[in-house]
Short mmCIF file of C-alpha atoms in Angstrom, two decimals:
data_model
loop_
_atom_site.label_atom_id
_atom_site.label_comp_id
_atom_site.label_asym_id
_atom_site.label_seq_id
_atom_site.Cartn_x
_atom_site.Cartn_y
_atom_site.Cartn_z
CA MET A 1 14.17 -9.38 -33.93
CA ALA A 2 10.95 -10.89 -35.32
CA HIS A 3 11.81 -14.08 -33.41
CA ASP A 4 12.09 -12.13 -30.15
CA GLU A 5 8.77 -10.38 -30.75
CA ARG A 6 7.07 -13.68 -31.51
CA ARG A 7 8.55 -15.35 -28.43
CA LEU A 8 7.31 -12.43 -26.33
CA GLU A 9 3.82 -13.08 -27.76
CA VAL A 10 4.16 -16.76 -26.81
CA LEU A 11 5.27 -15.77 -23.30
CA ARG A 12 2.33 -13.36 -23.00
CA ALA A 13 -0.06 -16.12 -24.06
CA ILE A 14 1.46 -18.54 -21.50
CA VAL A 15 1.16 -15.97 -18.69
CA GLN A 16 -2.45 -15.11 -19.59
CA ASP A 17 -3.51 -18.77 -19.87
CA TYR A 18 -1.76 -19.86 -16.69
CA VAL A 19 -3.21 -16.95 -14.70
CA SER A 20 -6.74 -17.60 -15.94
CA THR A 21 -6.83 -21.43 -16.02
CA ASN A 22 -4.54 -22.22 -13.10
CA ASP A 23 -3.06 -25.07 -15.19
CA PRO A 24 0.42 -25.39 -16.74
CA VAL A 25 0.21 -24.53 -20.44
CA GLY A 26 1.11 -26.82 -23.35
CA SER A 27 1.95 -25.86 -26.95
CA LYS A 28 -1.21 -27.56 -28.28
CA ALA A 29 -3.46 -25.44 -26.02
CA LEU A 30 -1.59 -22.29 -27.05
CA ALA A 31 -2.03 -23.07 -30.74
CA GLU A 32 -5.77 -23.66 -30.22
CA ARG A 33 -6.52 -20.71 -27.95
CA HIS A 34 -4.36 -17.98 -29.46
CA ASP A 35 -3.97 -16.73 -32.99
CA LEU A 36 -0.17 -16.68 -32.93
CA GLY A 37 0.10 -17.02 -36.72
CA VAL A 38 2.65 -19.87 -36.61
CA SER A 39 2.52 -23.67 -36.56
CA PRO A 40 2.36 -25.72 -33.33
CA ALA A 41 5.92 -26.91 -34.15
CA THR A 42 7.19 -23.31 -34.17
CA ILE A 43 5.39 -22.66 -30.87
CA ARG A 44 7.13 -25.74 -29.41
CA ASN A 45 10.48 -24.40 -30.59
CA ASP A 46 9.75 -20.96 -29.12
CA MET A 47 8.76 -22.56 -25.80
CA ALA A 48 12.03 -24.54 -25.77
CA VAL A 49 14.01 -21.31 -26.27
CA LEU A 50 11.97 -19.49 -23.56
CA GLU A 51 12.64 -22.39 -21.20
CA GLU A 52 16.34 -22.37 -21.99
CA GLN A 53 16.45 -18.61 -21.30
CA GLY A 54 14.76 -19.11 -17.94
CA TYR A 55 11.42 -17.42 -18.72
CA ILE A 56 9.26 -20.56 -18.33
CA THR A 57 9.75 -23.87 -16.56
CA GLN A 58 8.17 -27.31 -16.41
CA PRO A 59 6.64 -28.33 -13.07
CA HIS A 60 7.55 -31.95 -12.30
CA THR A 61 3.98 -33.15 -12.35
CA SER A 62 2.93 -31.77 -15.71
CA ALA A 63 3.69 -31.72 -19.41
CA GLY A 64 2.82 -28.01 -19.60
CA ARG A 65 4.97 -24.99 -18.74
CA VAL A 66 4.54 -22.18 -16.22
CA PRO A 67 6.19 -18.73 -16.15
CA THR A 68 9.17 -18.18 -13.82
CA ASP A 69 9.75 -14.97 -11.81
CA LYS A 70 11.97 -13.86 -14.70
CA GLY A 71 9.14 -14.58 -17.17
CA TYR A 72 6.60 -12.58 -15.15
CA ARG A 73 9.10 -9.72 -14.88
CA LEU A 74 9.56 -9.57 -18.66
CA PHE A 75 5.77 -9.75 -19.10
CA VAL A 76 5.23 -6.83 -16.67
CA ASP A 77 8.08 -4.75 -18.16
CA LYS A 78 6.64 -5.20 -21.65
CA LEU A 79 3.06 -4.35 -20.72
CA SER A 80 2.18 -1.87 -23.42
CA ALA A 81 -1.12 -0.98 -21.79
CA VAL A 82 -2.70 -1.62 -18.43
CA LYS A 83 -6.27 -2.62 -19.07
CA PRO A 84 -8.41 0.26 -17.77
CA LEU A 85 -11.11 -0.44 -15.21
CA SER A 86 -14.61 -0.69 -16.60
CA VAL A 87 -17.07 2.17 -16.03
CA ALA A 88 -18.96 -0.11 -13.62
CA GLU A 89 -15.78 -0.79 -11.60
CA ARG A 90 -14.92 2.91 -11.43
CA ARG A 91 -18.47 3.75 -10.29
CA ALA A 92 -18.26 1.00 -7.66
CA ILE A 93 -15.05 2.56 -6.29
CA GLU A 94 -16.66 6.01 -6.12
CA ARG A 95 -19.88 4.77 -4.55
CA PHE A 96 -18.13 2.58 -2.01
CA LEU A 97 -15.56 5.16 -0.91
CA ASP A 98 -17.80 8.24 -1.04
CA GLY A 99 -19.71 7.01 2.01
CA SER A 100 -16.58 7.16 4.21
CA VAL A 101 -16.89 9.21 7.39
CA ASP A 102 -13.24 9.57 8.48
CA LEU A 103 -9.69 8.48 7.69
CA HIS A 104 -10.05 5.08 9.40
CA ASP A 105 -13.25 4.41 7.45
CA VAL A 106 -11.64 5.48 4.13
CA LEU A 107 -8.74 3.07 4.66
CA SER A 108 -10.79 0.10 5.88
CA ARG A 109 -13.21 0.53 2.96
CA SER A 110 -10.25 0.80 0.53
CA VAL A 111 -8.85 -2.50 1.77
CA ARG A 112 -12.18 -4.32 1.40
CA LEU A 113 -12.66 -2.84 -2.06
CA LEU A 114 -9.15 -3.72 -3.29
CA ALA A 115 -9.47 -7.28 -2.01
CA GLN A 116 -12.78 -7.65 -3.87
CA LEU A 117 -11.53 -6.07 -7.12
CA THR A 118 -8.31 -8.07 -7.30
CA ARG A 119 -9.11 -11.22 -5.27
CA GLN A 120 -5.72 -10.81 -3.59
CA VAL A 121 -4.67 -9.71 -0.10
CA ALA A 122 -5.04 -5.92 0.07
CA VAL A 123 -2.83 -3.74 2.28
CA VAL A 124 -3.21 -0.02 2.98
CA GLN A 125 -0.79 1.97 5.10
CA TYR A 126 -1.98 4.72 7.41
CA PRO A 127 -0.54 8.08 6.28
CA THR A 128 3.10 8.15 7.39
CA LEU A 129 3.54 10.61 10.18
CA SER A 130 6.95 11.71 8.91
CA ARG A 131 5.15 13.16 5.87
CA SER A 132 2.32 14.76 7.87
CA ALA A 133 1.92 18.30 9.20
CA VAL A 134 0.00 19.66 12.20
CA ARG A 135 -3.53 20.71 11.27
CA HIS A 136 -4.68 21.50 14.80
CA LEU A 137 -3.66 21.03 18.45
CA GLU A 138 -6.58 20.83 20.83
CA VAL A 139 -6.24 21.19 24.60
CA VAL A 140 -9.22 19.81 26.54
CA GLN A 141 -9.68 20.35 30.28
CA LEU A 142 -10.77 17.03 31.83
CA SER A 143 -10.63 18.29 35.44
CA ALA A 144 -8.88 21.04 37.41
CA ALA A 145 -5.57 19.16 37.32
CA ARG A 146 -5.94 17.02 34.16
CA LEU A 147 -5.69 18.07 30.52
CA MET A 148 -5.87 16.17 27.28
CA LEU A 149 -3.68 17.10 24.31
CA VAL A 150 -5.10 16.11 20.91
CA LEU A 151 -2.95 16.32 17.75
CA ILE A 152 -4.81 16.30 14.43
CA THR A 153 -2.60 15.99 11.34
CA ASP A 154 -3.33 17.21 7.81
CA THR A 155 -3.65 13.56 6.80
CA GLY A 156 -6.47 12.92 9.24
CA ARG A 157 -4.46 11.10 11.93
CA VAL A 158 -5.52 11.81 15.51
CA GLU A 159 -3.20 11.27 18.49
CA GLN A 160 -4.22 12.02 22.06
CA ARG A 161 -2.37 12.12 25.42
CA VAL A 162 -3.47 12.95 28.98
CA VAL A 163 -1.37 15.41 31.03
CA GLU A 164 -1.46 15.58 34.84
CA SER A 165 -0.88 19.13 36.11
CA PRO A 166 0.73 19.68 39.56
CA VAL A 167 -1.42 22.80 40.02
CA ASP A 168 -5.04 23.48 39.20
CA THR A 169 -5.57 25.24 35.90
CA ASP A 170 -8.36 27.63 34.97
CA ALA A 171 -10.31 27.54 31.69
CA GLU A 172 -8.95 30.91 30.57
CA ALA A 173 -5.32 29.72 30.78
CA VAL A 174 -6.26 26.56 28.84
CA ALA A 175 -7.83 28.68 26.08
CA GLU A 176 -4.72 30.88 25.90
CA LEU A 177 -2.48 27.81 25.75
CA ARG A 178 -4.57 26.36 22.91
CA THR A 179 -4.20 29.62 20.91
CA LEU A 180 -0.45 29.76 21.61
CA LEU A 181 0.13 26.15 20.51
CA ASN A 182 -1.86 26.51 17.31
CA SER A 183 -0.17 29.74 16.28
CA ALA A 184 3.21 28.04 16.79
CA PHE A 185 2.53 24.63 15.21
CA THR A 186 -0.30 24.77 12.65
CA GLY A 187 1.04 23.80 9.23
CA VAL A 188 4.42 22.70 10.61
CA LYS A 189 5.68 19.27 9.43
CA LEU A 190 5.89 16.76 12.27
CA PRO A 191 9.63 16.04 11.84
CA GLU A 192 10.31 19.79 12.35
CA ALA A 193 7.70 20.45 15.04
CA GLY A 194 9.64 18.97 17.97
CA ASP A 195 12.46 21.50 17.55
CA LYS A 196 10.04 24.37 18.14
CA VAL A 197 9.06 23.34 21.69
CA PRO A 198 12.17 24.72 23.50
CA ASP A 199 11.87 28.06 21.64
CA LEU A 200 8.22 28.29 22.63
CA LEU A 201 9.12 27.82 26.30
CA ASP A 202 11.50 30.79 26.05
CA THR A 203 9.10 33.11 24.25
CA ALA A 204 5.73 32.29 25.88
CA PRO A 205 4.05 34.93 28.07
CA LEU A 206 5.33 34.58 31.66
CA HIS A 207 1.97 33.60 33.16
CA LEU A 208 1.70 30.64 30.73
CA ARG A 209 5.23 29.28 31.11
CA GLY A 210 4.46 27.05 34.11
CA LEU A 211 1.52 25.44 32.31
CA LEU A 212 3.51 25.13 29.07
CA ALA A 213 6.40 23.49 30.96
CA THR A 214 3.90 20.98 32.40
CA VAL A 215 2.59 19.97 28.95
CA SER A 216 5.91 20.30 27.08
CA ALA A 217 7.16 16.71 27.68
CA THR A 218 3.81 15.27 26.52
CA LEU A 219 3.72 17.73 23.64
CA LEU A 220 7.16 16.55 22.49
CA GLU A 221 6.11 12.94 22.82
CA THR A 222 2.98 13.60 20.76
CA LEU A 223 4.83 15.47 18.02
CA VAL A 224 8.01 13.41 17.88
CA GLU A 225 6.86 9.89 18.68
CA PRO A 226 3.24 9.55 17.61
CA GLY A 227 1.79 6.02 17.27
CA GLU A 228 3.82 3.99 14.81
CA ASP A 229 2.81 3.60 11.17
CA ARG A 230 0.47 0.72 10.68
CA LEU A 231 -1.36 -1.23 8.02
CA VAL A 232 -4.93 -2.22 7.40
CA ILE A 233 -5.07 -5.69 5.80
CA GLY A 234 -7.99 -7.43 4.10
CA GLY A 235 -8.72 -10.51 2.02
CA THR A 236 -6.13 -12.89 3.53
CA ALA A 237 -8.51 -15.79 2.76
CA ASN A 238 -7.80 -15.12 -0.93
CA LEU A 239 -4.35 -16.71 -0.45
CA THR A 240 -5.93 -20.14 -0.12
CA ARG A 241 -7.81 -19.93 -3.43
CA GLY A 242 -5.02 -20.98 -5.77
CA ASN A 243 -3.32 -24.26 -6.56
CA ALA A 244 -0.43 -26.23 -5.06
CA LEU A 245 2.08 -24.48 -7.33
CA ASP A 246 1.19 -20.99 -6.03
CA PHE A 247 2.88 -21.44 -2.65
CA PRO A 248 4.88 -24.68 -2.72
CA GLY A 249 5.05 -26.06 0.80
CA THR A 250 3.11 -23.58 2.87
CA VAL A 251 1.62 -20.11 2.84
CA ARG A 252 2.33 -19.68 6.58
CA PRO A 253 5.53 -17.51 6.33
CA LEU A 254 3.67 -15.05 4.11
CA LEU A 255 0.73 -14.85 6.54
CA GLU A 256 3.14 -14.29 9.43
CA ALA A 257 4.95 -11.51 7.52
CA LEU A 258 1.61 -9.81 6.82
CA GLU A 259 0.66 -10.10 10.49
CA GLU A 260 3.96 -8.65 11.71
CA GLN A 261 3.61 -5.77 9.20
CA VAL A 262 7.28 -4.65 9.46
CA VAL A 263 8.31 -6.28 6.16
CA VAL A 264 5.38 -4.82 4.24
CA LEU A 265 5.82 -1.37 5.83
CA ARG A 266 9.47 -1.40 4.72
CA LEU A 267 8.37 -2.12 1.14
CA MET A 268 5.71 0.60 1.41
CA GLY A 269 8.43 3.08 2.37
CA GLN A 270 9.66 2.96 -1.24
CA VAL A 271 6.42 3.97 -2.97
CA ASP A 272 5.76 7.25 -4.69
CA ALA A 273 2.46 8.68 -5.85
CA SER A 274 2.98 8.31 -9.58
CA THR A 275 4.60 4.93 -10.25
CA VAL A 276 3.10 1.51 -9.57
CA LEU A 277 5.86 -0.74 -8.23
CA VAL A 278 5.67 -4.45 -9.03
CA ARG A 279 7.98 -6.77 -7.10
CA ILE A 280 7.92 -10.38 -8.24
CA GLY A 281 8.97 -13.42 -6.21
CA GLU A 282 12.71 -13.36 -5.52
CA GLU A 283 12.81 -9.56 -6.04
CA ASN A 284 11.23 -9.28 -2.58
CA ALA A 285 14.26 -9.33 -0.31
CA HIS A 286 12.42 -10.94 2.62
CA GLU A 287 12.25 -14.72 2.26
CA ALA A 288 8.62 -14.89 3.42
CA LEU A 289 7.68 -12.94 0.28
CA THR A 290 9.88 -14.75 -2.24
CA GLY A 291 6.94 -16.85 -3.43
CA ALA A 292 4.68 -13.82 -3.76
CA SER A 293 4.25 -10.67 -5.83
CA PHE A 294 3.57 -7.24 -4.39
CA VAL A 295 1.90 -4.50 -6.47
CA SER A 296 1.93 -1.12 -4.73
CA VAL A 297 1.65 2.63 -5.26
CA GLY A 298 1.55 5.74 -3.10
CA TYR A 299 -1.67 7.67 -2.47
CA GLY A 300 -1.80 11.41 -1.89
CA SER A 301 -1.13 14.27 -4.27
CA THR A 302 1.05 13.87 -7.36
CA ASN A 303 4.08 15.37 -5.63
CA ARG A 304 3.59 13.86 -2.15
CA ALA A 305 2.71 10.28 -1.24
CA LEU A 306 1.10 10.23 2.22
CA GLY A 307 1.22 6.44 2.44
CA GLY A 308 1.07 3.35 0.26
CA LEU A 309 -1.48 0.77 -0.75
CA GLY A 310 -1.28 -2.40 -2.76
CA VAL A 311 -1.99 -6.10 -3.13
CA VAL A 312 0.01 -9.19 -2.25
CA GLY A 313 -0.61 -12.58 -3.81
CA PRO A 314 0.95 -15.46 -5.69
CA THR A 315 3.26 -14.63 -8.61
CA ARG A 316 0.49 -16.15 -10.77
CA MET A 317 -1.71 -13.04 -10.70
CA ASP A 318 -3.49 -10.80 -13.18
CA TYR A 319 -0.81 -8.08 -13.30
CA PRO A 320 -2.54 -5.70 -15.76
CA GLY A 321 -5.83 -5.90 -13.82
CA ASN A 322 -4.18 -5.55 -10.40
CA ILE A 323 -2.02 -2.60 -11.50
CA ALA A 324 -5.14 -0.82 -12.80
CA ALA A 325 -7.15 -1.50 -9.62
CA VAL A 326 -4.34 -0.41 -7.27
CA ARG A 327 -3.77 2.77 -9.29
CA ALA A 328 -7.50 3.65 -9.43
CA VAL A 329 -8.15 3.11 -5.71
CA ALA A 330 -5.00 5.08 -4.76
CA ARG A 331 -6.06 7.98 -6.96
CA TYR A 332 -9.50 8.05 -5.36
CA VAL A 333 -8.18 7.82 -1.78
CA GLY A 334 -5.84 10.74 -2.61
CA HIS A 335 -8.82 12.85 -3.83
CA LEU A 336 -10.84 12.06 -0.68
CA LEU A 337 -8.01 13.00 1.68
CA ALA A 338 -7.28 16.20 -0.24
CA GLU A 339 -10.91 17.26 0.22
CA SER A 340 -11.11 16.37 3.91
#
């Protein structure tokens, strides 16, 4: 058991050194830089065992060793403490995000901030519409025969559609329609809202039914198929900062996957608001991400994640620091949206 504990310490030291120096790590450097309490010969033996077990490997070009995906996974699983952000970093998050004016601004600021804090690629998902509810439905009269429907969700999303009316509509009927729609839909979750439209057509006052029938198709479209979930991405230039071992061959597939968004959105679909998920290398099912690690968490309230945010970068990353930054920014974004 003592052997296992000591080897874990050696693995930790290798991960920390490789992440910070960007160079494969040799036993001599470990003995000099870390107080491991054993001789360089014992460290060499431990490294041989770790290599045999698949936790570290030797790149062809070097005498030193680097962690494998399996080694990083053990390191992350055995993290006893995630280093907390400094007071200065926490203040920077508050100051930077407190100036936000709306949802879009909160998310674009969050991405810039995460990319700066972690020096990785930051990704933030717009609040998923399937988890949103109707906060307000606005009906705006653009002209006698044109209306605009505006859906505002409780997560700050805004969707708008124009409706052409076959007959001219007066302002009074528009005001009545607005009241009717809000009494029927305010607070209703979007996945359930579409089912209420047919009932509303049956129960609406007779003089409003024609107008309601005119807007009902657009209303359904707005409630049932609002704009797809999307990501805000920042810091892609950070991918080019590493060394040749970070992305052997090319970083292009990863950049293309980030651009297409589908892969990352699928991974974001698995987040919850309390657990930071760390997927390392081959654990990412999509081949474009097999050379990368993805650290993500949900933002929102403790019992409801509205969306996800995280960082993507090489497997050689500062996991404790990135986990802390992702968690702190998510917590703050959740507070801001709860207050809005």
